[in-house]
mmCIF file of C-alpha atoms in Angstrom:
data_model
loop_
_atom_site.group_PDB
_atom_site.id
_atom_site.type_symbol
_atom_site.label_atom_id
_atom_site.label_comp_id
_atom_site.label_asym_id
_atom_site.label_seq_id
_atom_site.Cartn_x
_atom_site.Cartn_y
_atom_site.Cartn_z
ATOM 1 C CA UNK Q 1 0.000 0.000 0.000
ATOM 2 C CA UNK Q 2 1.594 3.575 -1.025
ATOM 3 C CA UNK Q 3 2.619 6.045 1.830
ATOM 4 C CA UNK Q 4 4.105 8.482 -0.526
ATOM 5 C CA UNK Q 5 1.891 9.981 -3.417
ATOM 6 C CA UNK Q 6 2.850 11.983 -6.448
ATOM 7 C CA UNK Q 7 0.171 14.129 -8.343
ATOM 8 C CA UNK Q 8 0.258 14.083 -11.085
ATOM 9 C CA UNK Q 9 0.654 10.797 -12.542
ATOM 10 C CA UNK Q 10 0.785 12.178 -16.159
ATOM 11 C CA UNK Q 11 1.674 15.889 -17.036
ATOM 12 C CA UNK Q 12 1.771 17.543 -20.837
ATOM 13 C CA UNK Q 13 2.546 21.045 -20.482
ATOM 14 C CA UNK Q 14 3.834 24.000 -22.578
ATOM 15 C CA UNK Q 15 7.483 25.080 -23.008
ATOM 16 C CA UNK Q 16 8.551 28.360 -20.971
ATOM 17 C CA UNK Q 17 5.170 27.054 -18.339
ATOM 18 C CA UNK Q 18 5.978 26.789 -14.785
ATOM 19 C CA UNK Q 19 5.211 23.463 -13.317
ATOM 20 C CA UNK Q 20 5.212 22.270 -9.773
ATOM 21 C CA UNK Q 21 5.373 18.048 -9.145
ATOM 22 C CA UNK Q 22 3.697 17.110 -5.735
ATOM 23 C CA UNK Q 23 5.094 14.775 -3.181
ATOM 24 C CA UNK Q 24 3.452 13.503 0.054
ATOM 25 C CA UNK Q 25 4.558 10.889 2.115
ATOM 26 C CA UNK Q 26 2.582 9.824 5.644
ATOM 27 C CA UNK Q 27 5.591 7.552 7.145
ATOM 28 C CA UNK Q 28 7.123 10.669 8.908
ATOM 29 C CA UNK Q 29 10.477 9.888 7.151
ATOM 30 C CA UNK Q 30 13.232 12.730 7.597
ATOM 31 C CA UNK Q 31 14.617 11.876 4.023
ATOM 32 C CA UNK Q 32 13.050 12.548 1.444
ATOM 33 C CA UNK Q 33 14.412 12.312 -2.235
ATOM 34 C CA UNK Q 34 13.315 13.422 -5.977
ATOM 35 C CA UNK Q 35 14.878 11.071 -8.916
ATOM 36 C CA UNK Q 36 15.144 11.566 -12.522
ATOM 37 C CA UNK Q 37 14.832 8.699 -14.864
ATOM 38 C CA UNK Q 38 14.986 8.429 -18.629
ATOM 39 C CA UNK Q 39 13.666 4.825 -20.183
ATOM 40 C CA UNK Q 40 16.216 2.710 -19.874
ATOM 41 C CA UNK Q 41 18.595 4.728 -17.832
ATOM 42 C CA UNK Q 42 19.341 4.275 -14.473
ATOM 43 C CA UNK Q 43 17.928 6.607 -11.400
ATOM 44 C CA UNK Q 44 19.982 10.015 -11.207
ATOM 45 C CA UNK Q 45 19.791 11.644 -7.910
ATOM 46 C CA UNK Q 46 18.571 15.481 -8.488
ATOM 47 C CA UNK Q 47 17.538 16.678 -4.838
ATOM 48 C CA UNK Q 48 17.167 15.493 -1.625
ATOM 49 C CA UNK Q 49 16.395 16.497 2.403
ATOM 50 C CA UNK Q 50 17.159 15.610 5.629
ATOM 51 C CA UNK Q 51 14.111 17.361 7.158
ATOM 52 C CA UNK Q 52 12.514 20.176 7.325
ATOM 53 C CA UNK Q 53 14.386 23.083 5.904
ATOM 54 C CA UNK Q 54 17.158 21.140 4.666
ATOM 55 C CA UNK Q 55 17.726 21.191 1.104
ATOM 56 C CA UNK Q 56 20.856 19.495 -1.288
ATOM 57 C CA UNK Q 57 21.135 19.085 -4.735
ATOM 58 C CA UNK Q 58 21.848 15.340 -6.063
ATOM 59 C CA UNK Q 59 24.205 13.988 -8.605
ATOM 60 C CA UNK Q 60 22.424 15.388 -11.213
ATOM 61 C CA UNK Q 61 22.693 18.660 -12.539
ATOM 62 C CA UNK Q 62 18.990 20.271 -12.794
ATOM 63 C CA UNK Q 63 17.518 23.193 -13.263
ATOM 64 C CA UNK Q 64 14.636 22.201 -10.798
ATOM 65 C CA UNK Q 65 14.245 23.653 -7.337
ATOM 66 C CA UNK Q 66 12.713 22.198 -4.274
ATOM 67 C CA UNK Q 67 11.400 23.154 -0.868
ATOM 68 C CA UNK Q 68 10.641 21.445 2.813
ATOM 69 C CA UNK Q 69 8.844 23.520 4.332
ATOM 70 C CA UNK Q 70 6.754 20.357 6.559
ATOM 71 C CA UNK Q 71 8.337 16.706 6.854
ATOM 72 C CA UNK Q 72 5.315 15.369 4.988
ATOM 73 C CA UNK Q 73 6.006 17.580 1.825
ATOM 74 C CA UNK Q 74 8.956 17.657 -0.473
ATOM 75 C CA UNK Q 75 7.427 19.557 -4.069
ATOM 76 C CA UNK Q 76 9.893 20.051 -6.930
ATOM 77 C CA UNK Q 77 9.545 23.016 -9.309
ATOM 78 C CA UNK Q 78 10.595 24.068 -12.725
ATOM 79 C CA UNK Q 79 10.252 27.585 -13.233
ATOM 80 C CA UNK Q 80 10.658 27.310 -16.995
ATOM 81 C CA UNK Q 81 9.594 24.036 -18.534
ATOM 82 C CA UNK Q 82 11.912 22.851 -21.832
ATOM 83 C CA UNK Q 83 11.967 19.632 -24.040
ATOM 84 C CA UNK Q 84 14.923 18.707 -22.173
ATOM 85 C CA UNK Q 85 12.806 18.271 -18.765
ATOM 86 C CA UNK Q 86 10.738 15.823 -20.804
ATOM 87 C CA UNK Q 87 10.988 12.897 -18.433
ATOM 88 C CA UNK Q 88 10.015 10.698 -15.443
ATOM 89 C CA UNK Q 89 10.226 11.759 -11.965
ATOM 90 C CA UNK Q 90 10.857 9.541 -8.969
ATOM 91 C CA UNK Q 91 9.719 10.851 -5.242
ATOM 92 C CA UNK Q 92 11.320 8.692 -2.708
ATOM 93 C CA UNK Q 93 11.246 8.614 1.377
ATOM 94 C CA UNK Q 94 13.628 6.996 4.069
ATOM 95 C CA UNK Q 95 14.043 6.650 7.858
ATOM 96 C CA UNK Q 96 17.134 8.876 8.379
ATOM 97 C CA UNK Q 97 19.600 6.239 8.713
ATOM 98 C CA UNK Q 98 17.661 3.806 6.155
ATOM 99 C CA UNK Q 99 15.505 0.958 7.120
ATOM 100 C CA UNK Q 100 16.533 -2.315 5.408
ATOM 101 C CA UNK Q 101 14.787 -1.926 2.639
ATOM 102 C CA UNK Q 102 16.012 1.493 1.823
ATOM 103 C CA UNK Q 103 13.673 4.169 0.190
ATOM 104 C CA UNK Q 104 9.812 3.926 -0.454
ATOM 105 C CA UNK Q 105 9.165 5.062 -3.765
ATOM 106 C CA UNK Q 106 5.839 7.178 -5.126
ATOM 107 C CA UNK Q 107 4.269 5.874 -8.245
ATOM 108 C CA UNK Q 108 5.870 8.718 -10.209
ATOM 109 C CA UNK Q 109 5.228 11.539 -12.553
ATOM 110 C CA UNK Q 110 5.729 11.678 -16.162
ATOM 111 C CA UNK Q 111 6.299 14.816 -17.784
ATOM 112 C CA UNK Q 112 6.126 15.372 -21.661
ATOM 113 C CA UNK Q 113 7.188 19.532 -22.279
ATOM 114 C CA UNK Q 114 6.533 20.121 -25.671
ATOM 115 C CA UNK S 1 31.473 7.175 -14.606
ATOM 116 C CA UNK S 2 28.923 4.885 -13.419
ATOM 117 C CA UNK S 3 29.641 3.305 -10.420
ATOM 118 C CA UNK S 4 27.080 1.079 -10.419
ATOM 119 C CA UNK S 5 26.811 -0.879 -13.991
ATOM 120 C CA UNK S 6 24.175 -3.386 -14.914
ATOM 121 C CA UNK S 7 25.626 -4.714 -17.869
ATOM 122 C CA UNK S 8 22.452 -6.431 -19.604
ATOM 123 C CA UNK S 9 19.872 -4.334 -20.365
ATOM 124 C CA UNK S 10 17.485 -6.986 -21.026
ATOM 125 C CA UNK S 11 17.042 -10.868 -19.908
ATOM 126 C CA UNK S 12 14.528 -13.416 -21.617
ATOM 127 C CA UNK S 13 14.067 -16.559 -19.177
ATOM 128 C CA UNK S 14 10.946 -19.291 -19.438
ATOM 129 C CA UNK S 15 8.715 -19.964 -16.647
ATOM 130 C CA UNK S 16 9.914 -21.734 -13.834
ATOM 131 C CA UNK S 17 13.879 -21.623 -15.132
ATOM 132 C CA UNK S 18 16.341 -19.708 -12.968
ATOM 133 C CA UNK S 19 16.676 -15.834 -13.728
ATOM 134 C CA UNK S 20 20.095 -14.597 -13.303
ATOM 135 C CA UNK S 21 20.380 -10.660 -13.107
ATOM 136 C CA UNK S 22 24.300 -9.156 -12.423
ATOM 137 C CA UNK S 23 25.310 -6.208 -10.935
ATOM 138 C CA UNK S 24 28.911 -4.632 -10.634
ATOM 139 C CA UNK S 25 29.924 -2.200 -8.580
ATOM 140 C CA UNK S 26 33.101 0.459 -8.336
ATOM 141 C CA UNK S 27 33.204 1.797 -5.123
ATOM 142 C CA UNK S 28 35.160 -0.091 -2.538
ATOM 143 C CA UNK S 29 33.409 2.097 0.131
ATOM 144 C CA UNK S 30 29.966 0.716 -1.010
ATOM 145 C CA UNK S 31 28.631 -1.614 1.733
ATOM 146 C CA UNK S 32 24.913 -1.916 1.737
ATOM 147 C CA UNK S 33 23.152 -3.120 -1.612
ATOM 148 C CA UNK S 34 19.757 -3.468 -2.671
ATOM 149 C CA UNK S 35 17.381 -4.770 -5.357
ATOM 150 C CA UNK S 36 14.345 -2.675 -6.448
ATOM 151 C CA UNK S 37 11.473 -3.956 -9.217
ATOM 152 C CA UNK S 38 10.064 -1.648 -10.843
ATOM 153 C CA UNK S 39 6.594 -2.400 -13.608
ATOM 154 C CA UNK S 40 5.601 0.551 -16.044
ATOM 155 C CA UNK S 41 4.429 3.625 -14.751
ATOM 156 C CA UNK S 42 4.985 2.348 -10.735
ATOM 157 C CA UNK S 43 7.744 3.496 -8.335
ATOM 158 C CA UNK S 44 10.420 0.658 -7.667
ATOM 159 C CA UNK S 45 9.993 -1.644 -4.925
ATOM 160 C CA UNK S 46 12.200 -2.949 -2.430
ATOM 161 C CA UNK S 47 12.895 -6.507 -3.285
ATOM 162 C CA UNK S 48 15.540 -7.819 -1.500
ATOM 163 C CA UNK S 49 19.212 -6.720 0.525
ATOM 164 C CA UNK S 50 22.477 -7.436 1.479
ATOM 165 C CA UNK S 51 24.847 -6.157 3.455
ATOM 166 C CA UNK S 52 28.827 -6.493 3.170
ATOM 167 C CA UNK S 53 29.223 -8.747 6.505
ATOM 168 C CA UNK S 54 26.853 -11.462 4.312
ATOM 169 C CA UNK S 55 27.581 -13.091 1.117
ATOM 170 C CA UNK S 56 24.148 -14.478 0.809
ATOM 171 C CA UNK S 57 20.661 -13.734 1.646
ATOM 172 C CA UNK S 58 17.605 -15.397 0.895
ATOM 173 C CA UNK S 59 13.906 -14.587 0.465
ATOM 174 C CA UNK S 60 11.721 -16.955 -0.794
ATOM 175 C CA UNK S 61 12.111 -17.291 -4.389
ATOM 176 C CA UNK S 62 14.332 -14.597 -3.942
ATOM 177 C CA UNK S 63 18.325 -14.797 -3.515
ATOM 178 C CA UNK S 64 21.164 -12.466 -3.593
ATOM 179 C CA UNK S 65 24.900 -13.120 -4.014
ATOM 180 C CA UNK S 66 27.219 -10.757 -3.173
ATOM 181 C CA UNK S 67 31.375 -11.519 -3.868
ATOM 182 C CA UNK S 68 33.245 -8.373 -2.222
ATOM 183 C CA UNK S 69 36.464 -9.497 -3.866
ATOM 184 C CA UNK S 70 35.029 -9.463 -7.011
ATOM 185 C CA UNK S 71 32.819 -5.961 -6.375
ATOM 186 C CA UNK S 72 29.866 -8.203 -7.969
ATOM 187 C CA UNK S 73 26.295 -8.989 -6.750
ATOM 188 C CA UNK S 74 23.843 -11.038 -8.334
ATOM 189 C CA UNK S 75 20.541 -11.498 -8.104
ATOM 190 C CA UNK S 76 18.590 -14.957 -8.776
ATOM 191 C CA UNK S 77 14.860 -15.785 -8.991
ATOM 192 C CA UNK S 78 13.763 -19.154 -8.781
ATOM 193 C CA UNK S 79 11.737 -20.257 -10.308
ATOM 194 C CA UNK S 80 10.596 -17.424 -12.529
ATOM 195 C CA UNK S 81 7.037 -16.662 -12.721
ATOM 196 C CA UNK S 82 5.676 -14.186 -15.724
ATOM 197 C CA UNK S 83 4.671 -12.048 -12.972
ATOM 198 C CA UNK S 84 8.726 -11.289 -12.372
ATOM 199 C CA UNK S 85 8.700 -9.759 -15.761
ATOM 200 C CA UNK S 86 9.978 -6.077 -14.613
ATOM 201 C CA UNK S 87 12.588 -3.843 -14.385
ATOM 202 C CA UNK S 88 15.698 -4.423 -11.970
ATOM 203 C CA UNK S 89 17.471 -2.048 -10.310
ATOM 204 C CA UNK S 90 20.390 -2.548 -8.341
ATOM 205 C CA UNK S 91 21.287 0.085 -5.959
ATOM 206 C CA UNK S 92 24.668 0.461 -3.959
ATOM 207 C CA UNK S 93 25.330 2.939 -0.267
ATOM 208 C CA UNK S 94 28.545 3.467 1.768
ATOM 209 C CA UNK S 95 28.365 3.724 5.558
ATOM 210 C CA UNK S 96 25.335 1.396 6.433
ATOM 211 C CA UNK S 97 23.345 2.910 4.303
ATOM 212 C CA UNK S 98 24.294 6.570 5.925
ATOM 213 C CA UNK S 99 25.159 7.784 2.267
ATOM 214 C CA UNK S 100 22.685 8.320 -0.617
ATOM 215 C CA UNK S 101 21.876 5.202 -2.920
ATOM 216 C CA UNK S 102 23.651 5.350 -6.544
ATOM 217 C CA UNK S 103 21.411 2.919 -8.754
ATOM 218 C CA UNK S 104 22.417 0.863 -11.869
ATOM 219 C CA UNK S 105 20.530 1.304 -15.072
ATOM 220 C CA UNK S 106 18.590 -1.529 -14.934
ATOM 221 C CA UNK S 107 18.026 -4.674 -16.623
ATOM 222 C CA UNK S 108 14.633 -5.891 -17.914
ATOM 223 C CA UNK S 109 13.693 -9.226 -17.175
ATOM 224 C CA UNK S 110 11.103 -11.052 -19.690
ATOM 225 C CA UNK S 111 9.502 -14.317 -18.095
ATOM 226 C CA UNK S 112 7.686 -15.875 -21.055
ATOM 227 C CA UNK S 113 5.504 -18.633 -20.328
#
C-alpha cells in the first residue's frame, strides 16, 4: 500500500510554463528524495532532504528547485519548462539512517514539455 | 562514470527456469546493496538486501549473491514466474546505508511462459 503519493501521474505542459510536481509521504520519514529517470537509464539523484528546511542538490545537474517547508512535503519546481525536462520523476522517502529496505518510492510523474 | 553498472539491459528466461540478473559495482566504500522492481508507470519496490558482513541472503524465491572481492552482486529468482517480468534495479550505499543510494541502469527481465 503507497505512503508516498505523487500528483500528477501524467503531465503535458507548454514550453517556458511553470510546473510544480507534488510529493506527500505519511511515514514521517526525515529523508526525502526526488529522482530523474529516462527509459532505460538508471535513477539520477537530483535533490534530496534531511528534514525540514534542509535542502541538497543530487548527482544530477537540474535546473529544478525544491522546498521542505513540513516533513510530509517535499514539491519540486521548474520555473521554466523545456523539451529537455521531458521525463520521469521519482519521489522517494527513508528513515534517516535507512531501514533495510532502503527508500519507499511514489508511483511517479511523467512529464512530456513540448 | 557509473559506479554502479548493470551490464544487460534486457534478460529473456521461461517460466519456472532460474533468472540470473548481475550487478557490478566500483566503489570499494559501497557496503549496503539493494534490489528494487520496478513495472511501467509504478515506483520501484524494495525486493531484497544485502549487506557487506553477508555473502548471501535469501527470500523466498528470492536470492542475492554478493562476492566483495570481485565488487559483484547477483541477483537470482527461482523459479521465474511471468509475474517477475519487470525492471531491476540494483542500488549500492557506503556507511550502512548513511550515504545516498547510486542505482544501476537496470536490466529488464522477460519471463515468457
Amino acid at each position: 500500500e503507497a505512503d508516498i503519493y505523487q500528483t500528477p501521474r501524467y503531465l503535458v505542459i507548454g514550453t517556458g510554463k511553470k510546473i510544480t510536481l507534488e510529493c506527500s509521504q505519511t511515514m514521517g520519514h526525515d529523508k526525502m528524495y526526488w529522482y530523474q529517470q529516462d527509459p532505460g537509464m538508471e535513477l539520477h539523484l537530483i535533490h534530496y532532504s534531511y528534514g525540514v528546511n534542509s535542502t541538497e542538490k543530487g548527482d544530477l545537474s537540474s535546473e529544478s528547485t525544491v522546498s521542505r517547508i513540513r516533513t510530509e512535503h517535499f514539491p519540486l519546481t521548474l520555473e521554466s519548462a523545456r523539451p529537455s525536462h521531458t521525463s520521469q520523476y521519482l519521489c522517494a522517502s527513508s528513515e534517516f539512517q535507512g531501514p533495510a529496505g532502503g527508500y519507499t518510492f511514489g508511483s511517479g510523474t511523467r512529464l512530456t514539455v513540448v | 562514470d557509473q559506479q554502479v553498472k548493470q551490464n544487460s539491459p534486457s534478460l529473456s528466461v521461461q517460466e519456472g527456469r532460474i533468472s540470473i540478473l548481475n550487478c557490478d559495482y566500483t566503489n570499494s566504500m559501497f557496503d549496503y546493496f539493494l534490489w528494487y522492481k520496478k513495472y511501467p508507470a509504478e515506483g520501484p519496490t524494495f525486493l531484497i538486501s544485502i549487506s557487506s558482513i553477508k555473502d548471501k541472503n535469501e527470500d523466498g524465491r528470492f536470492t542475492v549473491f554478493l562476492n566483495k572481492s570481485a565488487k559483484h552482486l547477483s541477483l537470482h529468482i527461482v523459479p521465474s514466474q511471468p509475474g517477475d517480468s519487470a525492471v531491476y534495479f540494483c542500488a549500492a550505499s557506503g556507511r550502512n546505508y548513511g550515504q545516498n543510494f547510486v542505482f544501476g541502469p537496470g536490466t529488464r527481465l522477460s519471463v515468457l511462459p
